[in-house]
Amino acid sequence: MSIKILHTADLHIDSPFAFLPEEKAIFRRRRQLGILEEIVTLAEHHRVDALLICGDLFDSPNISFDVTSSVSDILSSTAIPVFIAPGNHDYFHLGSPYNLNVWPENVHIFKSSAIERIELPQMTLYGAGFTSPNLFRSTLSNFSLGNNSDTGGFYKPSVIMLHGELNPREPIYHPVYTNDIAACGADYLALGHIHSRTEPQKVGNTVFAFSGCPEGRGFDETGSKGMYLVELGRGVNMTFLPLSGAKYYDLTVNLTGNDSPAKEIINALPSQSQEDLFRITLSGEIEPNLISIEEISKSISPLVFYAEIINRTKLPRDIWSYCSEDTLRGTFLSLLREKMDESASNEDREIIDLAARYGLDALEGEEADYLDNF
Ligand SMILES: [Mn+2]
């Protein structure tokens, strides 16, 4: 007999997306509801026993009635029990969306920062939520599972869901300490707050993980996002389920020696990027008249949802004139100069010229962005 749960967190519904033009921000906010729909669809598909939303379902503690009812409508479209532990962004308070009379019967909200215990047919679930923007003390310290009710001889797993930080230096957003996890005795601890997913870890008898956010919201949240399907039976079995949300990319394109930047940039884009958001930093040495940000934007705009282009290119320079210097730079360049003089083909000479420019960037403390290509 095994039970299945879906573990997600940090949807941050109704985020402002302030870096986007208003109509694109509106589109992204609507798509956040689409991600929640996808989560519910997957919960149905995998026939899970519970859907756990470990905090920051909403981006702020005050959410409009319309958005709140859209979310409650989506969650009422399933009979699967849904559990919500409010986080630091959407902490429970009197004016909270969680205090509105819109939530369907299958949704349970943890309205206290003290751990509450819920007895379900297949498992015992424990959870706590934020009731203010900060939670300084650890709810897991001195926590014990207590006696399981009569399970009729069947194994009944225990699961805890929390929003918090793992072993923080300063306990501001609900500290969760590894030694408390090791002592808690639960089979699984579902965590929210950290937006990049962590691999499952085990301390004591407890497996724990952060699911990460189901969709990025900025260029510091790149890559594929999703949630965890957790099967509890003999041991804990975790599967990462990717979701179809927009992806964020933070790319650098080196334009040294290039005479058609737009083409080079298009080549750097992954295929099928119409839904995705890009920050593209142009680097390298190129004549300024070869770069028109307007033209580049025009040629990539049909291929992406949004792109911002940062021009960090520099004027081409005669780097070989530094060869005679009695410095590390001079030595580095004279060594390459020798190689260049020895090489027969133009191609080799071009590669050495590029190597010299990249090396020089590194020596001069520039970011070694060209390494991204390897
Ligand atoms: Mn948070």
Coordinates of C-alpha atoms and ligand atoms in Angstrom, one line a residue:
M1 CA 0.0 0.0 0.0
S2 CA 1.6 3.3 -1.0
I3 CA 0.3 6.8 -1.1
K4 CA 1.1 9.6 -3.5
I5 CA 1.3 13.3 -2.9
L6 CA 2.2 16.3 -5.1
H7 CA 4.6 18.7 -3.5
T8 CA 4.7 22.3 -4.9
A9 CA 5.3 25.8 -3.5
D10 CA 6.1 29.4 -4.4
L11 CA 3.7 30.0 -7.3
H12 CA 3.6 33.7 -6.3
I13 CA 0.3 34.2 -8.1
D14 CA -0.4 37.8 -9.0
S15 CA 3.2 38.9 -9.2
P16 CA 3.6 42.4 -10.6
F17 CA 6.2 41.4 -13.3
A18 CA 7.2 45.0 -13.2
F19 CA 10.1 44.6 -15.7
L20 CA 7.6 43.8 -18.4
P21 CA 5.4 46.1 -20.5
E22 CA 1.9 46.1 -18.9
E23 CA 0.2 43.9 -21.5
K24 CA 2.9 41.3 -21.2
A25 CA 2.7 41.4 -17.4
I26 CA -1.0 40.9 -17.6
F27 CA -0.5 37.9 -19.8
R28 CA 2.1 36.4 -17.4
R29 CA -0.2 36.8 -14.4
R30 CA -3.0 35.0 -16.3
R31 CA -0.5 32.2 -17.2
Q32 CA 0.3 31.8 -13.5
L33 CA -3.3 30.6 -13.1
G34 CA -2.7 28.3 -16.0
I35 CA 0.2 26.7 -14.2
L36 CA -2.0 26.1 -11.2
E37 CA -4.6 24.4 -13.5
E38 CA -1.8 22.3 -14.9
I39 CA -0.8 21.3 -11.4
V40 CA -4.4 20.2 -10.6
T41 CA -4.6 18.3 -13.9
L42 CA -1.4 16.4 -13.1
A43 CA -2.7 15.7 -9.6
E44 CA -5.8 14.1 -11.2
H45 CA -3.6 12.3 -13.8
H46 CA -1.4 10.7 -11.1
R47 CA -4.4 10.1 -8.8
V48 CA -2.6 11.6 -5.9
D49 CA -4.0 11.4 -2.3
A50 CA -3.1 15.0 -1.6
L51 CA -1.8 18.2 -3.2
L52 CA 0.6 20.2 -0.9
I53 CA 1.2 23.9 -1.6
C54 CA 4.0 24.8 0.8
G55 CA 3.7 28.6 0.9
D56 CA 3.8 31.7 -1.2
L57 CA 0.9 30.5 -3.4
F58 CA 0.2 34.2 -3.7
D59 CA 2.8 36.9 -4.2
S60 CA 1.4 39.2 -1.5
P61 CA -0.7 39.0 1.7
N62 CA -3.5 41.2 0.1
I63 CA -5.0 39.8 -3.1
S64 CA -8.0 40.9 -4.9
F65 CA -11.3 39.0 -4.6
D66 CA -11.2 38.2 -8.3
V67 CA -7.8 36.6 -8.2
T68 CA -8.7 34.7 -5.0
S69 CA -11.9 33.3 -6.5
S70 CA -10.1 32.3 -9.7
V71 CA -7.6 30.3 -7.5
S72 CA -10.4 28.8 -5.4
D73 CA -12.3 27.9 -8.6
I74 CA -9.3 26.0 -9.9
L75 CA -8.8 24.2 -6.7
S76 CA -12.5 23.3 -6.5
S77 CA -12.4 21.7 -9.9
T78 CA -10.9 18.6 -8.2
A79 CA -12.0 16.4 -5.3
I80 CA -8.3 15.8 -4.3
P81 CA -7.6 17.3 -0.9
V82 CA -5.4 20.4 -1.2
F83 CA -3.4 21.7 1.7
I84 CA -2.0 25.2 1.9
A85 CA 0.7 26.5 4.3
P86 CA 0.8 30.3 3.9
G87 CA 4.4 31.6 3.5
N88 CA 6.1 34.9 4.2
H89 CA 4.6 36.5 1.1
D90 CA 1.1 35.4 1.6
Y91 CA 1.0 35.1 5.4
F92 CA -2.3 34.5 7.1
H93 CA -4.0 37.6 8.6
L94 CA -7.5 39.0 9.1
G95 CA -7.6 40.6 5.6
S96 CA -6.0 37.6 4.0
P97 CA -7.4 35.9 0.9
Y98 CA -7.3 32.8 3.1
N99 CA -9.8 34.4 5.3
L100 CA -12.4 34.8 2.6
N101 CA -15.4 32.6 2.4
V102 CA -14.6 31.3 -1.1
W103 CA -12.5 28.2 -0.4
P104 CA -14.0 24.8 -1.3
E105 CA -14.3 21.9 1.1
N106 CA -11.4 20.0 -0.3
V107 CA -9.0 22.9 0.6
H108 CA -7.4 23.1 4.0
I109 CA -5.4 26.2 5.0
F110 CA -3.0 26.1 7.9
K111 CA -3.9 29.3 9.7
S112 CA -1.5 29.0 12.7
S113 CA 2.2 29.1 13.1
A114 CA 2.0 26.2 15.5
I115 CA 2.0 22.8 13.9
E116 CA -1.4 21.4 13.3
R117 CA -2.1 17.7 12.9
I118 CA -4.6 16.3 10.4
E119 CA -5.5 12.7 10.3
L120 CA -6.2 11.5 6.7
P121 CA -7.3 7.9 5.8
Q122 CA -3.8 7.2 4.3
M123 CA -1.5 9.4 6.2
T124 CA -1.0 11.8 9.0
L125 CA -0.3 15.3 7.8
Y126 CA 1.3 18.1 9.9
G127 CA 1.6 21.7 8.8
A128 CA 2.1 25.3 9.9
G129 CA 1.9 28.7 8.2
F130 CA 3.2 32.2 8.5
T131 CA 0.9 34.7 10.3
S132 CA 3.2 37.7 9.7
P133 CA 6.0 38.4 7.2
N134 CA 8.6 36.9 9.5
L135 CA 8.8 33.8 11.6
F136 CA 11.8 33.8 13.8
R137 CA 11.5 30.6 15.7
S138 CA 11.7 27.1 14.5
T139 CA 8.3 25.2 14.6
L140 CA 10.1 21.9 14.4
S141 CA 12.2 22.3 17.5
N142 CA 10.6 20.2 20.3
F143 CA 8.2 18.8 17.8
S144 CA 7.2 15.1 18.1
L145 CA 4.9 13.1 16.0
G146 CA 2.8 11.8 18.9
N147 CA 0.9 8.6 18.7
N148 CA -0.6 7.5 15.4
S149 CA -4.2 6.8 15.8
D150 CA -5.2 3.2 15.2
T151 CA -4.0 2.1 11.8
G152 CA -5.4 -1.4 12.0
G153 CA -1.9 -2.7 11.6
F154 CA -1.2 -0.9 8.4
Y155 CA 1.8 1.4 7.9
K156 CA 0.6 5.0 7.9
P157 CA 3.2 7.5 6.8
S158 CA 3.6 10.9 8.4
V159 CA 4.2 14.0 6.3
I160 CA 5.1 17.6 7.4
M161 CA 4.7 20.6 5.2
L162 CA 6.4 23.9 6.0
H163 CA 7.6 27.2 4.4
G164 CA 11.0 28.1 5.6
E165 CA 14.8 28.4 5.3
L166 CA 17.2 25.5 5.8
N167 CA 19.9 26.2 8.5
P168 CA 19.9 30.0 7.9
R169 CA 22.5 32.2 9.4
E170 CA 19.8 34.6 10.6
P171 CA 16.4 33.1 11.5
I172 CA 14.1 35.5 9.7
Y173 CA 11.9 33.4 7.4
H174 CA 11.2 30.4 9.7
P175 CA 14.4 28.5 10.3
V176 CA 14.3 24.8 9.7
Y177 CA 17.3 23.1 11.2
T178 CA 18.7 19.8 10.0
N179 CA 19.0 18.4 13.5
D180 CA 15.3 19.1 14.1
I181 CA 14.5 17.3 10.9
A182 CA 16.6 14.3 11.9
A183 CA 14.6 14.2 15.2
C184 CA 11.1 14.8 13.9
G185 CA 10.4 11.3 12.9
A186 CA 8.2 12.1 9.8
D187 CA 8.6 10.1 6.6
Y188 CA 8.7 13.2 4.4
L189 CA 9.1 16.9 5.0
A190 CA 7.8 19.0 2.1
L191 CA 9.4 22.5 2.0
G192 CA 8.8 25.7 0.3
H193 CA 10.5 29.1 0.1
I194 CA 13.7 28.3 -1.8
H195 CA 12.9 28.8 -5.5
S196 CA 15.5 26.4 -6.9
R197 CA 14.5 22.8 -6.4
T198 CA 16.8 20.7 -4.2
E199 CA 17.4 17.0 -4.6
P200 CA 15.8 14.9 -1.9
Q201 CA 18.0 14.5 1.2
K202 CA 17.6 12.1 4.1
V203 CA 18.5 12.8 7.8
G204 CA 17.3 10.4 10.5
N205 CA 14.3 8.7 9.0
T206 CA 13.1 11.8 7.2
V207 CA 13.4 12.6 3.5
F208 CA 13.1 16.3 2.7
A209 CA 13.2 18.6 -0.3
F210 CA 12.4 22.0 -1.7
S211 CA 10.2 21.6 -4.8
G212 CA 11.3 25.0 -6.1
C213 CA 8.9 27.3 -7.9
P214 CA 6.8 25.8 -10.7
E215 CA 7.6 28.6 -13.1
G216 CA 10.4 31.2 -13.0
R217 CA 9.6 34.9 -12.6
G218 CA 12.9 36.6 -13.5
F219 CA 16.4 36.1 -14.9
D220 CA 17.6 34.8 -11.6
E221 CA 15.2 31.9 -12.0
T222 CA 16.4 30.2 -15.2
G223 CA 15.9 26.7 -16.4
S224 CA 13.2 24.1 -16.3
K225 CA 10.8 24.2 -13.3
G226 CA 8.3 21.8 -11.9
M227 CA 7.2 19.9 -8.8
Y228 CA 7.7 16.7 -7.0
L229 CA 5.6 13.6 -7.1
V230 CA 6.3 11.8 -3.8
E231 CA 5.3 8.2 -3.3
L232 CA 5.4 6.9 0.2
G233 CA 5.3 3.2 0.8
R234 CA 8.4 1.1 1.5
G235 CA 10.7 4.1 1.4
V236 CA 10.2 7.4 -0.3
N237 CA 10.2 7.6 -4.1
M238 CA 10.5 11.0 -5.7
T239 CA 9.8 12.0 -9.3
F240 CA 10.4 15.5 -10.7
L241 CA 7.5 16.5 -12.9
P242 CA 8.4 19.4 -15.2
L243 CA 5.7 22.0 -15.9
S244 CA 5.1 23.8 -19.2
G245 CA 5.6 27.4 -17.9
A246 CA 7.7 30.0 -19.6
K247 CA 11.5 29.7 -19.1
Y248 CA 13.9 32.5 -18.4
Y249 CA 17.3 32.6 -20.1
D250 CA 20.3 34.8 -19.2
L251 CA 22.5 34.5 -22.3
T252 CA 25.8 36.2 -23.3
V253 CA 26.7 36.4 -27.0
N254 CA 30.2 37.2 -27.9
L255 CA 30.3 39.2 -31.1
T256 CA 34.1 39.5 -31.6
G257 CA 34.9 39.1 -35.3
N258 CA 31.2 38.9 -36.2
D259 CA 29.6 41.0 -39.0
S260 CA 26.0 39.9 -38.6
P261 CA 25.1 40.2 -34.9
A262 CA 21.4 39.5 -35.4
K263 CA 22.1 36.2 -37.0
E264 CA 24.6 35.2 -34.3
I265 CA 22.0 36.1 -31.6
I266 CA 19.3 34.1 -33.3
N267 CA 21.6 31.1 -33.5
A268 CA 22.2 31.4 -29.8
L269 CA 18.5 31.1 -29.0
P270 CA 17.2 27.6 -28.1
S271 CA 14.5 26.3 -30.5
Q272 CA 10.8 26.8 -29.6
S273 CA 11.3 29.9 -27.5
Q274 CA 8.1 31.8 -28.3
E275 CA 6.9 31.4 -24.8
D276 CA 10.3 32.2 -23.2
L277 CA 12.0 35.3 -21.8
F278 CA 15.5 36.3 -22.5
R279 CA 18.2 38.6 -21.2
I280 CA 20.9 38.8 -23.9
T281 CA 24.2 40.4 -23.0
L282 CA 26.3 41.3 -26.1
S283 CA 30.0 41.1 -25.4
G284 CA 33.2 41.1 -27.3
E285 CA 34.8 43.6 -29.7
I286 CA 32.9 44.9 -32.6
E287 CA 32.5 48.1 -34.6
P288 CA 29.6 50.0 -33.1
N289 CA 28.0 50.7 -36.5
L290 CA 27.5 46.9 -36.9
I291 CA 25.2 46.9 -33.9
S292 CA 21.6 48.2 -34.0
I293 CA 19.7 47.2 -30.9
E294 CA 16.5 48.2 -32.6
E295 CA 17.2 45.9 -35.6
I296 CA 18.3 43.0 -33.4
S297 CA 15.1 43.4 -31.3
K298 CA 13.0 43.5 -34.4
S299 CA 14.5 40.3 -35.8
I300 CA 14.2 38.3 -32.6
S301 CA 10.9 39.5 -31.4
P302 CA 8.8 37.0 -33.4
L303 CA 10.9 34.2 -31.9
V304 CA 10.6 35.0 -28.2
F305 CA 8.0 36.2 -25.7
Y306 CA 10.3 39.0 -24.4
A307 CA 13.9 39.9 -24.7
E308 CA 16.0 42.6 -23.2
I309 CA 19.4 43.3 -24.8
I310 CA 22.3 44.7 -22.9
N311 CA 25.1 46.0 -25.1
R312 CA 28.5 45.4 -23.4
T313 CA 30.5 45.3 -26.5
K314 CA 33.8 47.2 -26.8
L315 CA 35.6 48.9 -29.7
P316 CA 38.0 46.7 -31.5
R317 CA 41.6 47.4 -30.4
D318 CA 45.1 46.6 -31.4
I319 CA 45.8 44.2 -28.7
W320 CA 49.2 43.1 -30.2
S321 CA 50.6 46.5 -29.4
Y322 CA 50.8 45.3 -25.7
C323 CA 53.3 42.5 -26.6
S324 CA 56.3 44.6 -25.7
E325 CA 55.0 45.4 -22.2
D326 CA 56.9 43.9 -19.3
T327 CA 53.7 42.6 -17.6
L328 CA 51.7 39.4 -17.4
R329 CA 49.6 40.8 -20.2
G330 CA 52.7 41.4 -22.4
T331 CA 54.1 37.9 -21.7
F332 CA 50.8 36.3 -22.4
L333 CA 50.4 38.1 -25.7
S334 CA 53.9 37.6 -26.9
L335 CA 53.5 33.8 -26.4
L336 CA 50.4 33.8 -28.5
R337 CA 52.0 36.1 -31.0
E338 CA 54.8 33.5 -31.5
K339 CA 52.1 30.8 -32.1
M340 CA 50.4 33.1 -34.5
D341 CA 53.5 33.7 -36.5
E342 CA 54.1 30.0 -36.7
S343 CA 50.7 29.1 -37.9
A344 CA 50.1 28.6 -41.6
S345 CA 46.3 28.8 -42.0
N346 CA 44.2 31.9 -41.6
E347 CA 41.7 29.9 -39.6
D348 CA 44.3 29.1 -37.0
R349 CA 45.4 32.7 -36.8
E350 CA 41.8 33.8 -36.2
I351 CA 41.4 31.3 -33.4
I352 CA 44.6 32.5 -31.8
D353 CA 43.4 36.1 -32.2
L354 CA 40.2 35.3 -30.4
A355 CA 42.1 33.3 -27.7
A356 CA 44.2 36.4 -27.1
R357 CA 41.2 38.7 -26.8
Y358 CA 39.3 36.3 -24.5
G359 CA 42.5 35.8 -22.4
L360 CA 43.0 39.6 -22.2
D361 CA 39.4 40.0 -21.0
A362 CA 40.0 37.4 -18.3
L363 CA 43.3 39.1 -17.3
E364 CA 41.6 42.5 -17.1
G365 CA 39.0 41.1 -14.8
E366 CA 36.1 40.9 -17.3
E367 CA 33.6 38.1 -16.8
A368 CA 34.8 35.1 -18.7
D369 CA 31.4 34.8 -20.5
Y370 CA 32.8 32.9 -23.4
L371 CA 33.2 29.9 -21.1
D372 CA 29.4 29.6 -21.3
N373 CA 29.8 28.1 -24.7
F374 CA 31.6 25.1 -23.3
Ligands
MN1 MN 8.9 32.6 0.6

